[in-house]
Coordinates of C-alpha atoms in Angstrom, one line a residue:
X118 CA 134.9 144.0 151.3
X119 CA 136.9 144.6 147.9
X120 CA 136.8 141.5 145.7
X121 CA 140.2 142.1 146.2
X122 CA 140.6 141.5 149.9
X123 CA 137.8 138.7 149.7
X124 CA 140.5 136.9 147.6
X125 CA 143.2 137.8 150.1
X126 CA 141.3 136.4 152.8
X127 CA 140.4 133.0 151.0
X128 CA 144.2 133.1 150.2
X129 CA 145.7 133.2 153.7
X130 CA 143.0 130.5 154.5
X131 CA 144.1 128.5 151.3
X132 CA 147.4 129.0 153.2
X133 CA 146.8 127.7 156.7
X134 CA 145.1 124.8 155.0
X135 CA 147.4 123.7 153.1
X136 CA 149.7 124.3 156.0
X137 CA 148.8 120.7 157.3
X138 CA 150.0 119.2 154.2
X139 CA 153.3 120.7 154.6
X140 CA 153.4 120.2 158.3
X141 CA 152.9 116.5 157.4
X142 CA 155.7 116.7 154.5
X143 CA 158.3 118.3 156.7
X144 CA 157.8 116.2 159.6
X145 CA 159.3 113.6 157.2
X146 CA 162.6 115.4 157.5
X147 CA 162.7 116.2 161.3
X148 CA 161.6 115.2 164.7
X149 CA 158.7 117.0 166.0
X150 CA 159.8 119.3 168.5
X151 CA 163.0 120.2 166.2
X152 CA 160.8 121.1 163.5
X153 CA 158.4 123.5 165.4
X154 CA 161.8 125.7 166.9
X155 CA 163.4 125.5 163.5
X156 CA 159.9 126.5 162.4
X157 CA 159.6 129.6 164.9
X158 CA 163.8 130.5 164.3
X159 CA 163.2 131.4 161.4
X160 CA 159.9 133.2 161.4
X161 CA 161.5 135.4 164.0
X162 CA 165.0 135.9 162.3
X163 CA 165.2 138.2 160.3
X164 CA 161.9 139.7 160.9
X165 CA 162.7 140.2 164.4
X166 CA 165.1 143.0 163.3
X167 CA 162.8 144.7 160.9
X168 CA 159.2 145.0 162.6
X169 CA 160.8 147.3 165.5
X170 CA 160.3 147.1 169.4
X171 CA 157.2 145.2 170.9
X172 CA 154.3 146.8 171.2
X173 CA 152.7 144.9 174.4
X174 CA 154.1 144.1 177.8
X175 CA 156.8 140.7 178.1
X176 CA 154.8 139.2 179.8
X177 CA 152.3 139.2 177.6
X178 CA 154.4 137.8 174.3
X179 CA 156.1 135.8 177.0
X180 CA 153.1 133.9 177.8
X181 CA 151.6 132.8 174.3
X182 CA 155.1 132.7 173.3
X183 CA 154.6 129.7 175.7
X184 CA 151.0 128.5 175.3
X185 CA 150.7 128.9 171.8
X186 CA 154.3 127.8 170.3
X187 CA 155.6 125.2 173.0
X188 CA 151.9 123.5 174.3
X189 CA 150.2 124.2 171.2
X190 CA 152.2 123.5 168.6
X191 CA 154.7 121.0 170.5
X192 CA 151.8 118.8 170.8
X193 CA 150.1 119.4 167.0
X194 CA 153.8 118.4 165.6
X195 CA 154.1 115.4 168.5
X196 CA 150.3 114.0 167.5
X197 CA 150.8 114.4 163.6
X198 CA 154.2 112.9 163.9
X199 CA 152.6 110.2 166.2
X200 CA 150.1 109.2 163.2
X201 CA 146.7 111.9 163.2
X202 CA 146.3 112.7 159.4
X203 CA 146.8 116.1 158.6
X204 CA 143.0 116.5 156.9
X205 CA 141.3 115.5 160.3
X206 CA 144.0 117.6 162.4
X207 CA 143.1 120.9 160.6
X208 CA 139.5 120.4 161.9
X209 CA 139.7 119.2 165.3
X210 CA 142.1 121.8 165.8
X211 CA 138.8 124.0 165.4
X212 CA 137.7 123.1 168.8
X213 CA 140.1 125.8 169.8
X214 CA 137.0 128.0 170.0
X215 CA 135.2 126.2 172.6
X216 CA 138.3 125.8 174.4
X217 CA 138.4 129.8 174.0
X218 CA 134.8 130.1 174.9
X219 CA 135.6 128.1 178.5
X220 CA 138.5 129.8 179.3
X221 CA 137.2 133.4 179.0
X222 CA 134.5 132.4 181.2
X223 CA 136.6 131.0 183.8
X224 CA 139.1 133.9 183.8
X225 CA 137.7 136.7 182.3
X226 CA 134.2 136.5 183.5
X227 CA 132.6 136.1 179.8
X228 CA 129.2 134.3 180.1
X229 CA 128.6 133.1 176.7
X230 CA 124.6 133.1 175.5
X231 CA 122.5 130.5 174.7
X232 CA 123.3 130.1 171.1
X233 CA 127.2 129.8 171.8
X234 CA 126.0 127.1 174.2
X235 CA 124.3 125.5 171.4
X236 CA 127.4 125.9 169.1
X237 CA 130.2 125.0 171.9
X238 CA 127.5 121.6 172.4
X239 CA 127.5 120.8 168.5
X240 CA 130.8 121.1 167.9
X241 CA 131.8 118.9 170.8
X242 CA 129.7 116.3 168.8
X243 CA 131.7 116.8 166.2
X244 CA 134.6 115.7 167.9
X245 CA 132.7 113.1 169.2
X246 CA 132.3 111.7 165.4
X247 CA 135.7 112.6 164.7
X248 CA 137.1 110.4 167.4
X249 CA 135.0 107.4 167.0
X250 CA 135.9 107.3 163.3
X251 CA 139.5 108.0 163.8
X252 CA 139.3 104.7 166.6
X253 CA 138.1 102.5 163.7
X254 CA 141.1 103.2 161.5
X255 CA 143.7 105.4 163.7
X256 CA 145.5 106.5 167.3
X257 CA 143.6 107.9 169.6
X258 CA 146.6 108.7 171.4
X259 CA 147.6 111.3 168.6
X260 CA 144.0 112.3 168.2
X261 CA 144.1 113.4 172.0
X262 CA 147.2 115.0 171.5
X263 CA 145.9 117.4 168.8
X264 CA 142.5 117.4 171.0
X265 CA 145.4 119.0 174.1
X266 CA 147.0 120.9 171.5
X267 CA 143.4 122.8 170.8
X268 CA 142.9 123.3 174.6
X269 CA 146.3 125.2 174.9
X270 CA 145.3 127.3 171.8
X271 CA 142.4 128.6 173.9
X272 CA 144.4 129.5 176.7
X273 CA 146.7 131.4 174.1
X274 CA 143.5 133.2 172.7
X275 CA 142.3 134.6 176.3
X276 CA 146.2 135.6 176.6
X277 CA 146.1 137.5 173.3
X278 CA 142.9 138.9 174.3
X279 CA 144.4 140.5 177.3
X280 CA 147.0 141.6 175.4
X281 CA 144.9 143.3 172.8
X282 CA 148.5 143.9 170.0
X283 CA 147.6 146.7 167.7
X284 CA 149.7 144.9 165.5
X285 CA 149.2 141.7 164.8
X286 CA 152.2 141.2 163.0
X287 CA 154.7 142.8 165.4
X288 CA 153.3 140.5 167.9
X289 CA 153.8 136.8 166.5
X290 CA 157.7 137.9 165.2
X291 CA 158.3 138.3 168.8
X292 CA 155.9 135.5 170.4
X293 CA 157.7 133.7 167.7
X294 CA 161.4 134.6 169.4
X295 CA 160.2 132.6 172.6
X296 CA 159.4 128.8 171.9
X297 CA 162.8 128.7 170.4
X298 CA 164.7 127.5 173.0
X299 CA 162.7 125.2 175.2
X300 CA 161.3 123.2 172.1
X301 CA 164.9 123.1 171.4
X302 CA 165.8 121.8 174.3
X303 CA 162.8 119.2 175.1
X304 CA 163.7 118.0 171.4
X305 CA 167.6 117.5 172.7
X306 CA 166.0 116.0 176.2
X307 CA 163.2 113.5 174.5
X308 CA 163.9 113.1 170.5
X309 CA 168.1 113.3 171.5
X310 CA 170.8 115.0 170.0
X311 CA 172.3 112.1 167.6
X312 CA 168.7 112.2 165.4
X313 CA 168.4 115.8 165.6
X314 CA 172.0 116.5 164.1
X315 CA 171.2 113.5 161.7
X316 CA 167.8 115.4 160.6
X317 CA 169.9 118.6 159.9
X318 CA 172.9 116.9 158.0
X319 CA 170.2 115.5 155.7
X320 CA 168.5 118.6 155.3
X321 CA 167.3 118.7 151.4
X322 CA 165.0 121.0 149.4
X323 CA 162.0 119.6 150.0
X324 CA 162.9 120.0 154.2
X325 CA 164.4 123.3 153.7
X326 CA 161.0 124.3 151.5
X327 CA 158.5 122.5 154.3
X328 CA 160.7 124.8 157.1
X329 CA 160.4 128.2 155.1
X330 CA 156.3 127.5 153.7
X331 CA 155.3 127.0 157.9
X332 CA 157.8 130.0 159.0
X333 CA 157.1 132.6 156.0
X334 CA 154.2 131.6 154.5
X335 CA 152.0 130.1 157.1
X336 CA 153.2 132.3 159.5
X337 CA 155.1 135.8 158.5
X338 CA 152.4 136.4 155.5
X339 CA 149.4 134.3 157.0
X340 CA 149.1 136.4 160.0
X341 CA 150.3 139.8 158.6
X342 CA 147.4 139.7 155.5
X343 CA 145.3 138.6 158.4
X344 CA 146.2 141.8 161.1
X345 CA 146.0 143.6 157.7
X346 CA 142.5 142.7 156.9
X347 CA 141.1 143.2 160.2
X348 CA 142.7 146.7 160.3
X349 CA 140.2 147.1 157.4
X350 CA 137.2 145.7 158.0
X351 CA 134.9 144.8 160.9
X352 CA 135.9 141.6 163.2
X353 CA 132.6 140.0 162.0
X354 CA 133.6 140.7 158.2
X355 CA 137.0 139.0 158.4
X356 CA 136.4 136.1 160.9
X357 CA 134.1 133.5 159.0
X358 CA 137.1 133.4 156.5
X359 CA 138.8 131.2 159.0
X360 CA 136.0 128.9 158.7
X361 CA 137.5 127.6 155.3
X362 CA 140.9 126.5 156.7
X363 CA 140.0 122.7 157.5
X364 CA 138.1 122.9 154.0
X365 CA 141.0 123.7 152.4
X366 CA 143.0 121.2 154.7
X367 CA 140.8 118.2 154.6
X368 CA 141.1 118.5 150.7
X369 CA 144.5 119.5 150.0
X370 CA 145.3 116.1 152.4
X371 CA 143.3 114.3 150.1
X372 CA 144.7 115.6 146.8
X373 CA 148.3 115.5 147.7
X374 CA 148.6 112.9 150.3
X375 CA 145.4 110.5 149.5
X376 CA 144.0 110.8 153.1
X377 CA 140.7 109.1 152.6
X378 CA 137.4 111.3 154.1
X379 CA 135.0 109.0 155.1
X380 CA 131.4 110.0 155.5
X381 CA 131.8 109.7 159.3
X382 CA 134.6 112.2 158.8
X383 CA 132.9 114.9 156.6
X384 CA 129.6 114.4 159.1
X385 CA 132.1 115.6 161.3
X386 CA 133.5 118.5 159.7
X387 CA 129.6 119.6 159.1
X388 CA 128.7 119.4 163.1
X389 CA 132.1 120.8 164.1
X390 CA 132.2 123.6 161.2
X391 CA 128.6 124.4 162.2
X392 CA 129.1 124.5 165.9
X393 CA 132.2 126.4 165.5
X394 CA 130.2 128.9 163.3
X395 CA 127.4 129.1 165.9
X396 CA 130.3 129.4 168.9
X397 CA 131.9 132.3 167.8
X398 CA 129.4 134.6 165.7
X399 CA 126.3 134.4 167.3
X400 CA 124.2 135.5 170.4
X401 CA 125.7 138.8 172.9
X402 CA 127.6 137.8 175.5
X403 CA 127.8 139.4 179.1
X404 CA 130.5 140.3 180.9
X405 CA 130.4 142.4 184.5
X406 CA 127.1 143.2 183.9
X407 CA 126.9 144.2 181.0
X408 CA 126.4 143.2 177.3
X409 CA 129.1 142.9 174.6
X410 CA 129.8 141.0 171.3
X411 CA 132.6 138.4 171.3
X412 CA 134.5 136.6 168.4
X413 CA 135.5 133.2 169.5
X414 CA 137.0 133.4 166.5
X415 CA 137.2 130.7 164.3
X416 CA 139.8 128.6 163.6
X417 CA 142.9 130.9 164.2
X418 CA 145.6 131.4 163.4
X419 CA 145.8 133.1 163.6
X420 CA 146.7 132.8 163.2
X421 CA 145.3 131.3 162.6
X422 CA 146.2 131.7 160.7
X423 CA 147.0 131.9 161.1
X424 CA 143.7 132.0 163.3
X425 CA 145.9 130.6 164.1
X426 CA 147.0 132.7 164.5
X427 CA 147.5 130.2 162.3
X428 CA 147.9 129.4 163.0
X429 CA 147.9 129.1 161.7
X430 CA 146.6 128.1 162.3
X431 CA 149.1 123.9 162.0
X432 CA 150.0 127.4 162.6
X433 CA 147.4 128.9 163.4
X434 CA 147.7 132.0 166.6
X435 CA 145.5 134.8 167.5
X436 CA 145.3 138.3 166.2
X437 CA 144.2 141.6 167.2
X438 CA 140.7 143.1 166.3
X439 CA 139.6 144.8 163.6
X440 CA 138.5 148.1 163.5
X441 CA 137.0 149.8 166.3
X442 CA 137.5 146.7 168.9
X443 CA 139.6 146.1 172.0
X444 CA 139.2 144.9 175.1
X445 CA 136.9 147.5 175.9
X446 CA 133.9 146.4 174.1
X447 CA 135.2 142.4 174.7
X448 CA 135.5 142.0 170.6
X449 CA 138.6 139.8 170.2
X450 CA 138.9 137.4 167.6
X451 CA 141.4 135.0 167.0
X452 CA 143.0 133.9 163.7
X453 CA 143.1 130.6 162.6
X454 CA 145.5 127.8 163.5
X455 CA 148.3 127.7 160.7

């Protein structure tokens, strides 16, 4: 890669990183499921106008319309605004992969090899960590949520994977144009109208600026550099960027909202990080009988970004492969969770 994109990649994961910061900051302006449809209005509008028609079946952007911005991300804003620290979300969120990883075998037939086994296994004992040191001090309630949140990620993922967009994205503007409306009404139905009109008429800058960062940064440019890089360069260039996002998100937490890591926490970033890294990059896979590489991808998200993707990746979704992948040869990584 040009030193160029290199910094563009380490940018958009800077970006989904931070994106739990902001996530955090914004949910002190709005109820949960209010601020993930005001987040997904406007990543869609205007940009729904301007990327042109969708390239990939409804049912397709339909259904991680669905999985990825009402389960995933409904339930990432529900356990943040319930009490998990943004730092810690932006790593368990990486368990996505796994989740990815179990899902493709169940429905698509993927056997993953021995060394994903080994990763998938790590990285569960890094959420193992994770949740006995958020039981000392925090809610496990929340912590499952984002644990849920993670799960619905990887069903997003295998959906994405099917899907196969050639452009990533024209794909989350309109996945984007579908949570709007249910999280807009389970927000009327469970967080009721009287706080959400109260959250709106006390809309300020630093809301407004939380809103536009998750919808136009995290989102709109997090997942178009991403498509954009993978356009570019191989899946197995691109991907390991994604790694960085809870390194960026565990310290921005610390620097701007003084989350405390404790060494229970970072020995959980290293198992999960690791197992994650092992997960999605190494050993072949086989699928109906044959062998083929797969990209569990990372955090994602997507894209993900991200990843994610996005998210990303909090806002993090999945995006298309790089060059010369597609669901023929099984090569679908996701972007990290913005």
């Amino acid at each position: 890669m040009r030193p160029s994109h290199v910094l563009l990649a380490v940018l958009v994961a800077a970006v989904w990183g931070v994106n739990f910061v902001v996530i955090e900051i914004g949910l002190g302006h709005f109820p949960p499921l209010l601020f993930s449809a005001l987040r997904f209005l406007a990543a869609a509008v205007p940009a729904v106008f301007l990327v042109g028609r969708p390239k990939v079946a409804w049912k397709w952007i339909v259904g991680v319309g669905l999985a990825l911005g009402v389960a995933k991300f409904g339930l990432l804003f529900v356990g943040m605004d319930a009490g998990m620290p943004a730092g810690l979300s932006s790593l368990v969120l990486q368990i996505q992969a796994v989740f990815t990883a179990l899902f493709a075998f169940l429905l698509l037939g993927e056997r993953p090899a021995r060394v994903r086994l080994v990763g998938m296994a790590v990285a569960l004992a890094g959420i193992g960590v994770a949740a006995a040191d958020e039981g000392a001090s925090g809610p496990l309630g929340a912590f499952a949520l984002v644990v849920a949140a993670a799960a619905c990620w990887g069903v997003s993922n295998v959906l994405t994977r099917r899907a196969a967009p050639a452009d990533a994205l024209n794909f989350m503007v309109w996945v984007s144009t579908v949570p709007v409306l249910p999280l807009l009404a389970l927000s009327l139905l469970l967080e009721g109208p009287s706080r959400d009109l109260e959250a709106l008429g006390a809309l300020d800058p630093s809301g407004a600026g939380a809103l536009l960062y998750v919808a136009w940064g995290a989102t709109v440019f997090g997942f178009g550099a991403w498509g954009w890089l993978l356009r570019r360069h191989p899946a197995s260039t691109v991907a390991p960027f994604s790694l960085l996002v809870p390194v960026f998100g565990m310290s921005s937490a610390a620097l701007f909202l003084g989350e405390p890591v404790s060494p229970l926490r970072w020995c959980a970033a290293v198992l999960l990080v690791g197992g994650v890294a092992l997960a999605s990059f190494g050993g072949r896979d086989r699928r109906a009988g044959r062998k083929t590489e797969t990209g569990a991808g990372g955090a994602g998200g997507g894209a993900n970004g991200p990843g994610g993707h996005p998210h990303g990746p909090g806002d993090q979704g999945a995006a298309p492969a790089g060059r010369g992948t597609g669901p023929a040869d099984g090569r679908e990584p996701v972007a990290p969770s913005r």
